[in-house]
Amino acid sequence: LCCCEYVDRRGERNHLAACCCDCEDLDEGCERWLTCRSLPPGALGRIVDTVADRLRVPWFAGAVKVNVSLVPPLVLLPVFLHVAALHFLLGLVILTSLPVVVLWYYYLTHRRKERTLFFLSLGLFSLGYMYYVFLQEVVPRGHVGYSQVVALTCGLILMLAALSRAKKDPGYLPIPASNEKSSHQALRNKSVRGSSNGLHGVTVSGAASGRAVNGEAKGYARMSAGEPEGVKKDWCAKCQLVRPARAGHCRLCGRCVRRLDHHCVWINSCVGEQNHQAFILALSSFMLTSVYGITLTLHTVCRGRTPFVALFYCPGAYSDYSSALSFTCVWYCAIVTAGMGYILLIQLLNISYNVTEREARLALRDNTGRRLLGGLVIDTGQYNRGFLCNWGHFLSLGSSPPQRSAEDIV
C-alpha cells in the first residue's frame, strides 16, 4: 500500500481520493432529504460507518483510520473559547452550555455501553491548549517568573506521567486455560461478542466441565453449573471464571478486574487494584497544577485582587482580546477543576472508609449500606478497619502479585 491507500471495512483496496465515491446510502440519503422523505431503517447507521471508515490520514504503510471521537475536541474547543472571549454574554452562554453538552454525551455513550476516546482527548487537548494560552498570553506580560513557569511545567509532567501509569493494566483477571480449550465448542452453541481489547468471553450452554472451586481470592478456575448458590455468587458467566473478593466485571471493557472501583471515561480504562494509586496521584497533581495556573493567570490579568474575588469581579478582563481569552480560559479551567475536585473528594472519602464505587452502588441497590457525610460516602462496613488501616491497605495495593492456584499454573 502507498501512503494514500487502505483496506476498507469490506476488505477491498481503496484510495483516499475516492472518499466520496461509491456510497449508495449517502446518495440515497441526500436524495430523500431533497425530496423531504424519511430515511429507511438503518440507513443513517450505515452512512456513519462508511464515513468513519473513510476518515483517514496518509501514512507510510497505508492511510491510518482516524477515530471520529477525537475530532470534536480538537476543532470545537478552541473555536468555542475564542468566541466566548468576544463578549461577556457569549462567554456566559458557552461556558454554561459546555458542561451540559459533555454530560449529555456521557449519558448517551453510557446508556449504549460504548467506549469512546472523546473524554480522554478532551482532557488531554484541554491541558495542552490551556498551557499554550498561558505561555502565549500570560507569560509575555512579565508578571510570571521563570521559576513559576518551571513549577507549573513540572506539575503538568507529573500529572501526565501518573495518567500514563493509570492507563495501564488496572488488574485484569487472567482468563483460565480451560476456557480457551472449550471455546471452540462453545462458539458453535452461541455467538460471543468480543471486548474492545480483542479478548472474547465465552458463554457455555449446559453444565461446564472441570473441577469446582470456591470463590476465595486464590485462583480463578471453572466450576460446574450444579454448585451451591453460595459458591455461584463470585462466578462471572461472561468471563467464565471465579472472581476473588472485591473483583468485578466491567461491561465496557468486557473483563473482570481485581478490586474494581469504576470505569473512568476520562482515562478510557477501568480503575482497579493495579492503577488506583496512579489514578489518585493524577487527580491530585491535576488539582494542584490547575489551581496554581489559575492563580498565576488571575494575578496577571486582574492585578491587585485576590484570586477568588478576581474570578467573579475583574473589570478589565474584556478590555483587550488577550485578557479576555485568558480570563475565559481561567473560567473553563475553574469549571473543569470543580468537577475533578468533586471526583477526588469522593475517592478520598471512599478510601478512608475502604469502599469502592462499585461496592457503594451495590450497597445502595440492595439497601445494605449507610449514608455518611450527607450521602457523599456509603459505608458498607464490610472492609472498614479504621482510617489509618484503610489508608495503609490502599497504599499497599499492587505491592505483591496476586496468588494463583495450582490449576492456573499448570
mmCIF file of C-alpha atoms in Angstrom:
data_model
loop_
_atom_site.group_PDB
_atom_site.id
_atom_site.type_symbol
_atom_site.label_atom_id
_atom_site.label_comp_id
_atom_site.label_asym_id
_atom_site.label_seq_id
_atom_site.Cartn_x
_atom_site.Cartn_y
_atom_site.Cartn_z
ATOM 1 C CA LEU A 1 0.000 0.000 0.000
ATOM 2 C CA CYS A 2 1.110 3.513 -0.728
ATOM 3 C CA CYS A 3 0.597 6.294 1.810
ATOM 4 C CA CYS A 4 -2.864 7.134 0.422
ATOM 5 C CA GLU A 5 -4.230 3.593 0.075
ATOM 6 C CA TYR A 6 -6.007 1.458 2.663
ATOM 7 C CA VAL A 7 -8.079 -1.673 3.064
ATOM 8 C CA ASP A 8 -11.665 -0.696 3.893
ATOM 9 C CA ARG A 9 -14.115 -2.469 6.190
ATOM 10 C CA ARG A 10 -15.284 -4.699 3.345
ATOM 11 C CA GLY A 11 -11.733 -5.964 2.804
ATOM 12 C CA GLU A 12 -11.285 -4.128 -0.504
ATOM 13 C CA ARG A 13 -8.356 -1.935 -1.505
ATOM 14 C CA ASN A 14 -9.335 1.730 -1.637
ATOM 15 C CA HIS A 15 -7.809 5.198 -2.062
ATOM 16 C CA LEU A 16 -8.265 8.483 -0.217
ATOM 17 C CA ALA A 17 -9.112 10.247 -3.467
ATOM 18 C CA ALA A 18 -12.205 8.051 -3.789
ATOM 19 C CA CYS A 19 -13.623 9.045 -0.399
ATOM 20 C CA CYS A 20 -16.781 10.485 -1.997
ATOM 21 C CA CYS A 21 -17.323 7.666 -4.499
ATOM 22 C CA ASP A 22 -19.468 4.534 -4.347
ATOM 23 C CA CYS A 23 -21.621 5.442 -1.351
ATOM 24 C CA GLU A 24 -25.130 4.404 -2.289
ATOM 25 C CA ASP A 25 -26.507 5.021 1.196
ATOM 26 C CA LEU A 26 -25.245 8.600 1.199
ATOM 27 C CA ASP A 27 -26.631 9.225 -2.298
ATOM 28 C CA GLU A 28 -29.999 7.825 -1.286
ATOM 29 C CA GLY A 29 -29.967 9.853 1.928
ATOM 30 C CA CYS A 30 -29.284 13.105 0.052
ATOM 31 C CA GLU A 31 -31.991 12.300 -2.464
ATOM 32 C CA ARG A 32 -34.528 11.587 0.263
ATOM 33 C CA TRP A 33 -33.521 14.756 2.118
ATOM 34 C CA LEU A 34 -34.059 16.872 -1.009
ATOM 35 C CA THR A 35 -37.451 15.263 -1.616
ATOM 36 C CA CYS A 36 -38.440 15.539 2.082
ATOM 37 C CA ARG A 37 -38.721 11.794 2.580
ATOM 38 C CA SER A 38 -37.603 9.883 5.665
ATOM 39 C CA LEU A 39 -34.576 7.590 5.638
ATOM 40 C CA PRO A 40 -35.114 3.820 5.653
ATOM 41 C CA PRO A 41 -34.296 1.959 8.892
ATOM 42 C CA GLY A 42 -30.547 1.523 9.441
ATOM 43 C CA ALA A 43 -29.527 3.888 6.632
ATOM 44 C CA LEU A 44 -28.119 6.557 8.943
ATOM 45 C CA GLY A 45 -26.032 3.988 10.810
ATOM 46 C CA ARG A 46 -24.569 2.670 7.547
ATOM 47 C CA ILE A 47 -23.724 6.210 6.431
ATOM 48 C CA VAL A 48 -21.943 6.908 9.713
ATOM 49 C CA ASP A 49 -19.988 3.647 9.472
ATOM 50 C CA THR A 50 -18.908 4.461 5.922
ATOM 51 C CA VAL A 51 -17.796 7.982 6.832
ATOM 52 C CA ALA A 52 -15.907 6.708 9.876
ATOM 53 C CA ASP A 53 -14.166 4.078 7.755
ATOM 54 C CA ARG A 54 -13.091 6.606 5.100
ATOM 55 C CA LEU A 55 -11.900 9.262 7.561
ATOM 56 C CA ARG A 56 -8.164 8.575 7.280
ATOM 57 C CA VAL A 57 -4.852 10.387 7.021
ATOM 58 C CA PRO A 58 -1.899 9.404 4.788
ATOM 59 C CA TRP A 59 0.823 7.335 6.447
ATOM 60 C CA PHE A 60 3.896 5.378 5.417
ATOM 61 C CA ALA A 61 2.420 1.864 5.273
ATOM 62 C CA GLY A 62 -1.047 2.995 4.227
ATOM 63 C CA ALA A 63 -3.672 5.510 5.295
ATOM 64 C CA VAL A 64 -4.431 5.365 9.029
ATOM 65 C CA LYS A 65 -8.005 5.483 10.267
ATOM 66 C CA VAL A 66 -8.856 8.472 12.469
ATOM 67 C CA ASN A 67 -11.140 7.911 15.435
ATOM 68 C CA VAL A 68 -14.149 10.171 14.954
ATOM 69 C CA SER A 69 -14.441 10.877 18.679
ATOM 70 C CA LEU A 70 -11.021 12.573 18.616
ATOM 71 C CA VAL A 71 -12.077 15.277 16.172
ATOM 72 C CA PRO A 72 -14.717 17.347 18.083
ATOM 73 C CA PRO A 73 -12.451 18.412 20.996
ATOM 74 C CA LEU A 74 -9.601 19.363 18.657
ATOM 75 C CA VAL A 75 -11.847 21.537 16.489
ATOM 76 C CA LEU A 76 -14.631 22.845 18.697
ATOM 77 C CA LEU A 77 -12.798 23.675 21.941
ATOM 78 C CA PRO A 78 -10.546 26.458 20.504
ATOM 79 C CA VAL A 79 -13.449 27.832 18.475
ATOM 80 C CA PHE A 80 -15.776 27.997 21.477
ATOM 81 C CA LEU A 81 -13.174 29.595 23.729
ATOM 82 C CA HIS A 82 -12.259 32.246 21.152
ATOM 83 C CA VAL A 83 -15.915 33.037 20.532
ATOM 84 C CA ALA A 84 -16.530 33.233 24.296
ATOM 85 C CA ALA A 85 -13.704 35.772 24.588
ATOM 86 C CA LEU A 86 -15.511 38.206 22.275
ATOM 87 C CA HIS A 87 -18.091 39.312 24.833
ATOM 88 C CA PHE A 88 -19.102 38.611 28.409
ATOM 89 C CA LEU A 89 -22.558 37.306 27.463
ATOM 90 C CA LEU A 90 -21.114 34.960 24.841
ATOM 91 C CA GLY A 91 -18.719 33.606 27.422
ATOM 92 C CA LEU A 92 -21.554 33.066 29.888
ATOM 93 C CA VAL A 93 -23.646 31.156 27.350
ATOM 94 C CA ILE A 94 -20.799 28.984 26.033
ATOM 95 C CA LEU A 95 -19.247 28.160 29.405
ATOM 96 C CA THR A 96 -22.688 27.216 30.713
ATOM 97 C CA SER A 97 -23.587 25.029 27.752
ATOM 98 C CA LEU A 98 -20.269 23.154 27.500
ATOM 99 C CA PRO A 99 -20.751 21.084 30.702
ATOM 100 C CA VAL A 100 -24.317 20.306 29.642
ATOM 101 C CA VAL A 101 -23.153 19.004 26.247
ATOM 102 C CA VAL A 102 -20.385 16.896 27.842
ATOM 103 C CA LEU A 103 -22.803 15.387 30.370
ATOM 104 C CA TRP A 104 -25.307 14.649 27.597
ATOM 105 C CA TYR A 105 -22.661 12.857 25.547
ATOM 106 C CA TYR A 106 -21.569 10.890 28.622
ATOM 107 C CA TYR A 107 -25.153 9.821 29.239
ATOM 108 C CA LEU A 108 -25.527 8.807 25.588
ATOM 109 C CA THR A 109 -22.389 6.652 25.488
ATOM 110 C CA HIS A 110 -23.014 5.212 28.956
ATOM 111 C CA ARG A 111 -26.532 4.140 28.018
ATOM 112 C CA ARG A 112 -25.268 2.446 24.868
ATOM 113 C CA LYS A 113 -22.371 0.818 26.788
ATOM 114 C CA GLU A 114 -19.852 2.239 24.342
ATOM 115 C CA ARG A 115 -16.180 3.085 24.850
ATOM 116 C CA THR A 116 -15.077 6.411 23.430
ATOM 117 C CA LEU A 117 -11.893 8.455 23.268
ATOM 118 C CA PHE A 118 -13.848 11.715 23.367
ATOM 119 C CA PHE A 119 -13.320 12.407 27.072
ATOM 120 C CA LEU A 120 -9.656 11.408 27.073
ATOM 121 C CA SER A 121 -8.924 13.547 24.022
ATOM 122 C CA LEU A 122 -10.928 16.428 25.516
ATOM 123 C CA GLY A 123 -8.921 16.265 28.729
ATOM 124 C CA LEU A 124 -5.518 15.996 27.079
ATOM 125 C CA PHE A 125 -6.219 18.667 24.484
ATOM 126 C CA SER A 126 -7.632 20.983 27.163
ATOM 127 C CA LEU A 127 -4.408 20.620 29.130
ATOM 128 C CA GLY A 128 -2.266 21.305 26.081
ATOM 129 C CA TYR A 129 -4.339 24.247 24.908
ATOM 130 C CA MET A 130 -4.516 25.866 28.361
ATOM 131 C CA TYR A 131 -0.740 25.532 28.677
ATOM 132 C CA TYR A 132 -0.321 27.080 25.217
ATOM 133 C CA VAL A 133 -2.562 30.052 26.100
ATOM 134 C CA PHE A 134 -0.635 30.503 29.357
ATOM 135 C CA LEU A 135 2.697 30.661 27.536
ATOM 136 C CA GLN A 136 1.414 32.836 24.694
ATOM 137 C CA GLU A 137 -0.866 35.286 26.512
ATOM 138 C CA VAL A 138 0.076 35.338 30.212
ATOM 139 C CA VAL A 139 3.846 34.839 30.433
ATOM 140 C CA PRO A 140 4.771 37.673 27.969
ATOM 141 C CA ARG A 141 3.106 40.206 30.287
ATOM 142 C CA GLY A 142 6.116 39.898 32.593
ATOM 143 C CA HIS A 143 4.298 39.197 35.853
ATOM 144 C CA VAL A 144 5.114 35.455 35.904
ATOM 145 C CA GLY A 145 8.631 34.426 36.858
ATOM 146 C CA TYR A 146 10.791 31.739 35.327
ATOM 147 C CA SER A 147 10.608 29.578 38.455
ATOM 148 C CA GLN A 148 6.813 29.726 38.403
ATOM 149 C CA VAL A 149 6.703 28.545 34.798
ATOM 150 C CA VAL A 150 9.065 25.684 35.688
ATOM 151 C CA ALA A 151 6.915 24.694 38.677
ATOM 152 C CA LEU A 152 3.763 24.692 36.526
ATOM 153 C CA THR A 153 5.502 22.639 33.840
ATOM 154 C CA CYS A 154 6.766 20.086 36.378
ATOM 155 C CA GLY A 155 3.258 19.691 37.773
ATOM 156 C CA LEU A 156 1.921 19.094 34.272
ATOM 157 C CA ILE A 157 4.618 16.497 33.550
ATOM 158 C CA LEU A 158 3.929 14.713 36.852
ATOM 159 C CA MET A 159 0.234 14.576 36.059
ATOM 160 C CA LEU A 160 0.848 13.150 32.573
ATOM 161 C CA ALA A 161 3.233 10.529 33.996
ATOM 162 C CA ALA A 162 0.634 9.461 36.565
ATOM 163 C CA LEU A 163 -2.035 9.419 33.852
ATOM 164 C CA SER A 164 0.156 7.203 31.688
ATOM 165 C CA ARG A 165 0.560 4.778 34.582
ATOM 166 C CA ALA A 166 -3.175 4.850 35.285
ATOM 167 C CA LYS A 167 -3.850 3.913 31.646
ATOM 168 C CA LYS A 168 -2.010 0.612 32.056
ATOM 169 C CA ASP A 169 -3.377 -2.710 33.324
ATOM 170 C CA PRO A 170 -5.864 -1.986 36.153
ATOM 171 C CA GLY A 171 -5.622 -5.590 37.354
ATOM 172 C CA TYR A 172 -7.397 -7.727 34.774
ATOM 173 C CA LEU A 173 -8.060 -11.280 35.881
ATOM 174 C CA PRO A 174 -6.374 -13.892 33.686
ATOM 175 C CA ILE A 175 -8.702 -15.981 31.578
ATOM 176 C CA PRO A 176 -8.418 -19.635 32.696
ATOM 177 C CA ALA A 177 -6.758 -22.011 30.257
ATOM 178 C CA SER A 178 -9.747 -24.355 30.484
ATOM 179 C CA ASN A 179 -11.868 -21.649 28.869
ATOM 180 C CA GLU A 180 -9.566 -21.494 25.874
ATOM 181 C CA LYS A 181 -9.761 -25.256 25.382
ATOM 182 C CA SER A 182 -13.561 -25.283 25.364
ATOM 183 C CA SER A 183 -14.021 -22.075 23.392
ATOM 184 C CA HIS A 184 -14.310 -23.822 20.025
ATOM 185 C CA GLN A 185 -17.196 -25.988 21.231
ATOM 186 C CA ALA A 186 -18.906 -23.054 22.920
ATOM 187 C CA LEU A 187 -18.711 -20.851 19.837
ATOM 188 C CA ARG A 188 -20.726 -23.430 17.919
ATOM 189 C CA ASN A 189 -23.512 -23.181 20.507
ATOM 190 C CA LYS A 190 -23.739 -19.429 20.995
ATOM 191 C CA SER A 191 -22.220 -16.363 19.364
ATOM 192 C CA VAL A 192 -19.942 -14.244 21.516
ATOM 193 C CA ARG A 193 -19.356 -10.510 21.416
ATOM 194 C CA GLY A 194 -15.685 -9.574 21.913
ATOM 195 C CA SER A 195 -14.398 -6.804 24.123
ATOM 196 C CA SER A 196 -12.520 -3.694 22.918
ATOM 197 C CA ASN A 197 -9.205 -5.358 23.734
ATOM 198 C CA GLY A 198 -9.878 -8.243 21.372
ATOM 199 C CA LEU A 199 -10.458 -10.788 24.164
ATOM 200 C CA HIS A 200 -13.650 -12.795 23.998
ATOM 201 C CA GLY A 201 -15.833 -14.009 26.818
ATOM 202 C CA VAL A 202 -17.386 -17.414 26.154
ATOM 203 C CA THR A 203 -20.919 -18.355 27.149
ATOM 204 C CA VAL A 204 -21.216 -22.080 27.656
ATOM 205 C CA SER A 205 -24.569 -23.800 27.324
ATOM 206 C CA GLY A 206 -25.339 -26.595 29.737
ATOM 207 C CA ALA A 207 -23.132 -27.726 32.592
ATOM 208 C CA ALA A 208 -19.478 -26.747 32.377
ATOM 209 C CA SER A 209 -16.910 -29.424 32.917
ATOM 210 C CA GLY A 210 -13.955 -29.154 35.267
ATOM 211 C CA ARG A 211 -13.290 -29.068 38.977
ATOM 212 C CA ALA A 212 -15.413 -26.797 41.136
ATOM 213 C CA VAL A 213 -13.544 -24.334 43.298
ATOM 214 C CA ASN A 214 -14.718 -21.855 45.894
ATOM 215 C CA GLY A 215 -14.913 -18.078 45.474
ATOM 216 C CA GLU A 216 -11.840 -17.160 47.525
ATOM 217 C CA ALA A 217 -9.167 -14.746 46.331
ATOM 218 C CA LYS A 218 -6.818 -17.578 45.358
ATOM 219 C CA GLY A 219 -7.133 -18.729 41.792
ATOM 220 C CA TYR A 220 -9.736 -18.392 39.110
ATOM 221 C CA ALA A 221 -10.989 -21.674 37.702
ATOM 222 C CA ARG A 222 -14.039 -23.151 36.073
ATOM 223 C CA MET A 223 -16.870 -24.603 38.123
ATOM 224 C CA SER A 224 -19.794 -26.814 37.260
ATOM 225 C CA ALA A 225 -23.269 -25.396 36.869
ATOM 226 C CA GLY A 226 -24.598 -27.514 39.734
ATOM 227 C CA GLU A 227 -22.630 -25.883 42.528
ATOM 228 C CA PRO A 228 -24.372 -24.445 45.611
ATOM 229 C CA GLU A 229 -25.741 -20.932 45.494
ATOM 230 C CA GLY A 230 -23.116 -19.639 47.945
ATOM 231 C CA VAL A 231 -20.354 -20.557 45.510
ATOM 232 C CA LYS A 232 -22.076 -19.085 42.458
ATOM 233 C CA LYS A 233 -22.095 -15.547 43.789
ATOM 234 C CA ASP A 234 -18.493 -14.925 42.656
ATOM 235 C CA TRP A 235 -18.901 -16.684 39.328
ATOM 236 C CA CYS A 236 -18.687 -14.455 36.245
ATOM 237 C CA ALA A 237 -20.730 -16.001 33.464
ATOM 238 C CA LYS A 238 -19.243 -13.669 30.845
ATOM 239 C CA CYS A 239 -15.564 -14.292 31.621
ATOM 240 C CA GLN A 240 -16.194 -17.893 32.767
ATOM 241 C CA LEU A 241 -14.114 -17.619 35.930
ATOM 242 C CA VAL A 242 -14.471 -17.392 39.678
ATOM 243 C CA ARG A 243 -13.739 -13.861 40.863
ATOM 244 C CA PRO A 244 -11.773 -13.176 44.044
ATOM 245 C CA ALA A 245 -13.153 -10.938 46.752
ATOM 246 C CA ARG A 246 -13.998 -7.349 45.653
ATOM 247 C CA ALA A 247 -13.388 -8.095 41.964
ATOM 248 C CA GLY A 248 -15.988 -7.107 39.395
ATOM 249 C CA HIS A 249 -16.830 -7.302 35.712
ATOM 250 C CA CYS A 250 -16.648 -4.125 33.624
ATOM 251 C CA ARG A 251 -19.317 -4.162 30.948
ATOM 252 C CA LEU A 252 -17.429 -1.576 28.846
ATOM 253 C CA CYS A 253 -14.032 -3.316 28.878
ATOM 254 C CA GLY A 254 -15.530 -6.810 28.848
ATOM 255 C CA ARG A 255 -13.077 -8.036 31.523
ATOM 256 C CA CYS A 256 -13.067 -8.793 35.225
ATOM 257 C CA VAL A 257 -10.828 -6.528 37.314
ATOM 258 C CA ARG A 258 -9.359 -7.105 40.769
ATOM 259 C CA ARG A 259 -10.834 -4.689 43.328
ATOM 260 C CA LEU A 260 -12.794 -2.881 40.623
ATOM 261 C CA ASP A 261 -13.636 0.685 41.627
ATOM 262 C CA HIS A 262 -15.256 2.072 38.463
ATOM 263 C CA HIS A 263 -14.707 2.604 34.758
ATOM 264 C CA CYS A 264 -13.377 6.131 34.251
ATOM 265 C CA VAL A 265 -14.288 7.706 30.927
ATOM 266 C CA TRP A 266 -11.581 10.366 31.380
ATOM 267 C CA ILE A 267 -8.826 7.752 31.080
ATOM 268 C CA ASN A 268 -10.898 5.328 28.951
ATOM 269 C CA SER A 269 -9.994 2.484 31.294
ATOM 270 C CA CYS A 270 -11.042 0.799 34.498
ATOM 271 C CA VAL A 271 -9.731 1.859 37.905
ATOM 272 C CA GLY A 272 -8.729 -1.232 39.859
ATOM 273 C CA GLU A 273 -6.155 -2.694 42.160
ATOM 274 C CA GLN A 274 -3.123 -2.034 39.982
ATOM 275 C CA ASN A 275 -3.784 1.575 38.898
ATOM 276 C CA HIS A 276 -5.928 3.087 41.670
ATOM 277 C CA GLN A 277 -2.922 4.768 43.302
ATOM 278 C CA ALA A 278 -1.805 6.282 40.000
ATOM 279 C CA PHE A 279 -5.345 7.478 39.373
ATOM 280 C CA ILE A 280 -5.422 9.327 42.708
ATOM 281 C CA LEU A 281 -1.965 10.786 42.024
ATOM 282 C CA ALA A 282 -3.085 12.022 38.595
ATOM 283 C CA LEU A 283 -6.179 13.682 40.079
ATOM 284 C CA SER A 284 -4.199 15.282 42.914
ATOM 285 C CA SER A 285 -1.459 16.632 40.667
ATOM 286 C CA PHE A 286 -4.067 17.963 38.245
ATOM 287 C CA MET A 287 -5.849 19.809 41.048
ATOM 288 C CA LEU A 288 -2.643 21.397 42.358
ATOM 289 C CA THR A 289 -1.373 22.333 38.892
ATOM 290 C CA SER A 290 -4.722 23.733 37.768
ATOM 291 C CA VAL A 291 -5.245 25.846 40.899
ATOM 292 C CA TYR A 292 -1.687 27.139 40.630
ATOM 293 C CA GLY A 293 -2.130 28.068 36.954
ATOM 294 C CA ILE A 294 -5.466 29.774 37.649
ATOM 295 C CA THR A 295 -3.862 31.795 40.451
ATOM 296 C CA LEU A 296 -0.954 32.919 38.279
ATOM 297 C CA THR A 297 -3.268 33.941 35.438
ATOM 298 C CA LEU A 298 -5.651 35.904 37.675
ATOM 299 C CA HIS A 299 -2.746 37.709 39.338
ATOM 300 C CA THR A 300 -1.633 38.776 35.843
ATOM 301 C CA VAL A 301 -4.992 39.687 34.286
ATOM 302 C CA CYS A 302 -6.653 41.155 37.385
ATOM 303 C CA ARG A 303 -3.900 42.989 39.245
ATOM 304 C CA GLY A 304 -4.478 43.962 42.860
ATOM 305 C CA ARG A 305 -7.256 41.457 43.612
ATOM 306 C CA THR A 306 -7.245 38.106 45.326
ATOM 307 C CA PRO A 307 -7.840 35.123 43.015
ATOM 308 C CA PHE A 308 -11.278 34.321 44.445
ATOM 309 C CA VAL A 309 -12.516 37.909 44.086
ATOM 310 C CA ALA A 310 -10.910 38.291 40.646
ATOM 311 C CA LEU A 311 -12.687 35.167 39.430
ATOM 312 C CA PHE A 312 -16.062 36.886 39.894
ATOM 313 C CA TYR A 313 -15.131 40.552 39.592
ATOM 314 C CA CYS A 314 -12.445 41.613 37.124
ATOM 315 C CA PRO A 315 -13.499 44.867 35.361
ATOM 316 C CA GLY A 316 -10.556 44.990 32.961
ATOM 317 C CA ALA A 317 -10.826 41.405 31.796
ATOM 318 C CA TYR A 318 -12.505 42.320 28.489
ATOM 319 C CA SER A 319 -10.506 45.491 27.829
ATOM 320 C CA ASP A 320 -8.416 43.668 25.201
ATOM 321 C CA TYR A 321 -8.758 40.340 23.428
ATOM 322 C CA SER A 322 -5.679 38.766 25.072
ATOM 323 C CA SER A 323 -7.006 39.425 28.573
ATOM 324 C CA ALA A 324 -10.481 38.243 27.575
ATOM 325 C CA LEU A 325 -9.125 34.965 26.191
ATOM 326 C CA SER A 326 -7.020 34.390 29.316
ATOM 327 C CA PHE A 327 -9.977 35.137 31.586
ATOM 328 C CA THR A 328 -12.249 32.819 29.567
ATOM 329 C CA CYS A 329 -9.697 30.009 29.819
ATOM 330 C CA VAL A 330 -9.478 30.616 33.577
ATOM 331 C CA TRP A 331 -13.218 30.107 33.922
ATOM 332 C CA TYR A 332 -13.071 26.989 31.734
ATOM 333 C CA CYS A 333 -10.277 25.607 33.949
ATOM 334 C CA ALA A 334 -12.270 26.517 37.067
ATOM 335 C CA ILE A 335 -15.310 24.556 35.851
ATOM 336 C CA VAL A 336 -13.203 21.501 34.993
ATOM 337 C CA THR A 337 -11.277 21.763 38.265
ATOM 338 C CA ALA A 338 -14.501 21.900 40.263
ATOM 339 C CA GLY A 339 -15.732 18.697 38.600
ATOM 340 C CA MET A 340 -12.429 16.884 39.099
ATOM 341 C CA GLY A 341 -12.269 18.155 42.671
ATOM 342 C CA TYR A 342 -15.627 16.544 43.410
ATOM 343 C CA ILE A 343 -14.400 13.244 41.936
ATOM 344 C CA LEU A 344 -11.208 13.438 44.025
ATOM 345 C CA LEU A 345 -13.199 14.192 47.177
ATOM 346 C CA ILE A 346 -15.428 11.152 46.674
ATOM 347 C CA GLN A 347 -12.379 8.985 46.018
ATOM 348 C CA LEU A 348 -10.586 10.155 49.169
ATOM 349 C CA LEU A 349 -13.697 9.555 51.286
ATOM 350 C CA ASN A 350 -14.152 6.073 49.807
ATOM 351 C CA ILE A 351 -10.518 5.229 50.553
ATOM 352 C CA SER A 352 -10.942 6.448 54.134
ATOM 353 C CA TYR A 353 -13.865 4.038 54.593
ATOM 354 C CA ASN A 354 -12.274 1.294 52.437
ATOM 355 C CA VAL A 355 -15.158 1.082 49.996
ATOM 356 C CA THR A 356 -15.125 1.157 46.198
ATOM 357 C CA GLU A 357 -17.570 2.920 43.911
ATOM 358 C CA ARG A 358 -18.865 -0.436 42.713
ATOM 359 C CA GLU A 359 -19.459 -1.643 46.272
ATOM 360 C CA ALA A 360 -21.218 1.623 47.119
ATOM 361 C CA ARG A 361 -23.578 1.261 44.148
ATOM 362 C CA LEU A 362 -24.360 -2.349 45.062
ATOM 363 C CA ALA A 363 -24.973 -1.348 48.685
ATOM 364 C CA LEU A 364 -27.398 1.359 47.590
ATOM 365 C CA ARG A 365 -29.183 -1.052 45.292
ATOM 366 C CA ASP A 366 -29.509 -3.739 47.974
ATOM 367 C CA ASN A 367 -30.084 -1.209 50.782
ATOM 368 C CA THR A 368 -27.229 -2.700 52.839
ATOM 369 C CA GLY A 369 -25.068 0.395 53.387
ATOM 370 C CA ARG A 370 -25.460 3.546 55.430
ATOM 371 C CA ARG A 371 -25.053 7.060 54.109
ATOM 372 C CA LEU A 372 -22.460 9.253 55.791
ATOM 373 C CA LEU A 373 -21.402 12.891 55.438
ATOM 374 C CA GLY A 374 -24.626 13.918 53.772
ATOM 375 C CA GLY A 375 -24.612 10.995 51.343
ATOM 376 C CA LEU A 376 -21.112 11.663 49.979
ATOM 377 C CA VAL A 377 -19.907 8.230 51.080
ATOM 378 C CA ILE A 378 -21.653 4.879 51.519
ATOM 379 C CA ASP A 379 -20.165 2.782 54.308
ATOM 380 C CA THR A 380 -20.787 -0.920 53.736
ATOM 381 C CA GLY A 381 -18.969 -1.847 56.967
ATOM 382 C CA GLN A 382 -17.556 -4.971 55.341
ATOM 383 C CA TYR A 383 -13.936 -3.868 54.889
ATOM 384 C CA ASN A 384 -13.766 -0.770 57.098
ATOM 385 C CA ARG A 385 -10.953 -1.208 59.623
ATOM 386 C CA GLY A 386 -10.411 2.391 60.663
ATOM 387 C CA PHE A 387 -8.917 5.434 58.957
ATOM 388 C CA LEU A 388 -5.220 4.513 59.299
ATOM 389 C CA CYS A 389 -5.681 0.845 58.452
ATOM 390 C CA ASN A 390 -7.813 1.713 55.440
ATOM 391 C CA TRP A 391 -5.195 4.074 54.051
ATOM 392 C CA GLY A 392 -2.448 1.577 54.810
ATOM 393 C CA HIS A 393 -4.383 -1.016 52.828
ATOM 394 C CA PHE A 394 -4.805 1.403 49.909
ATOM 395 C CA LEU A 395 -1.112 2.353 49.846
ATOM 396 C CA SER A 396 -0.163 -1.327 49.711
ATOM 397 C CA LEU A 397 -2.345 -2.108 46.686
ATOM 398 C CA GLY A 398 -0.460 -3.807 43.888
ATOM 399 C CA SER A 399 2.674 -4.261 46.015
ATOM 400 C CA SER A 400 2.582 -8.055 45.677
ATOM 401 C CA PRO A 401 1.383 -10.090 42.684
ATOM 402 C CA PRO A 402 -1.901 -11.944 43.177
ATOM 403 C CA GLN A 403 -1.672 -15.580 44.158
ATOM 404 C CA ARG A 404 -2.709 -18.130 41.601
ATOM 405 C CA SER A 405 -3.976 -21.638 42.017
ATOM 406 C CA ALA A 406 -2.084 -24.738 41.021
ATOM 407 C CA GLU A 407 -4.566 -25.374 38.197
ATOM 408 C CA ASP A 408 -3.792 -21.971 36.630
ATOM 409 C CA ILE A 409 -0.047 -22.568 36.879
ATOM 410 C CA VAL A 410 -0.364 -25.954 35.186
#
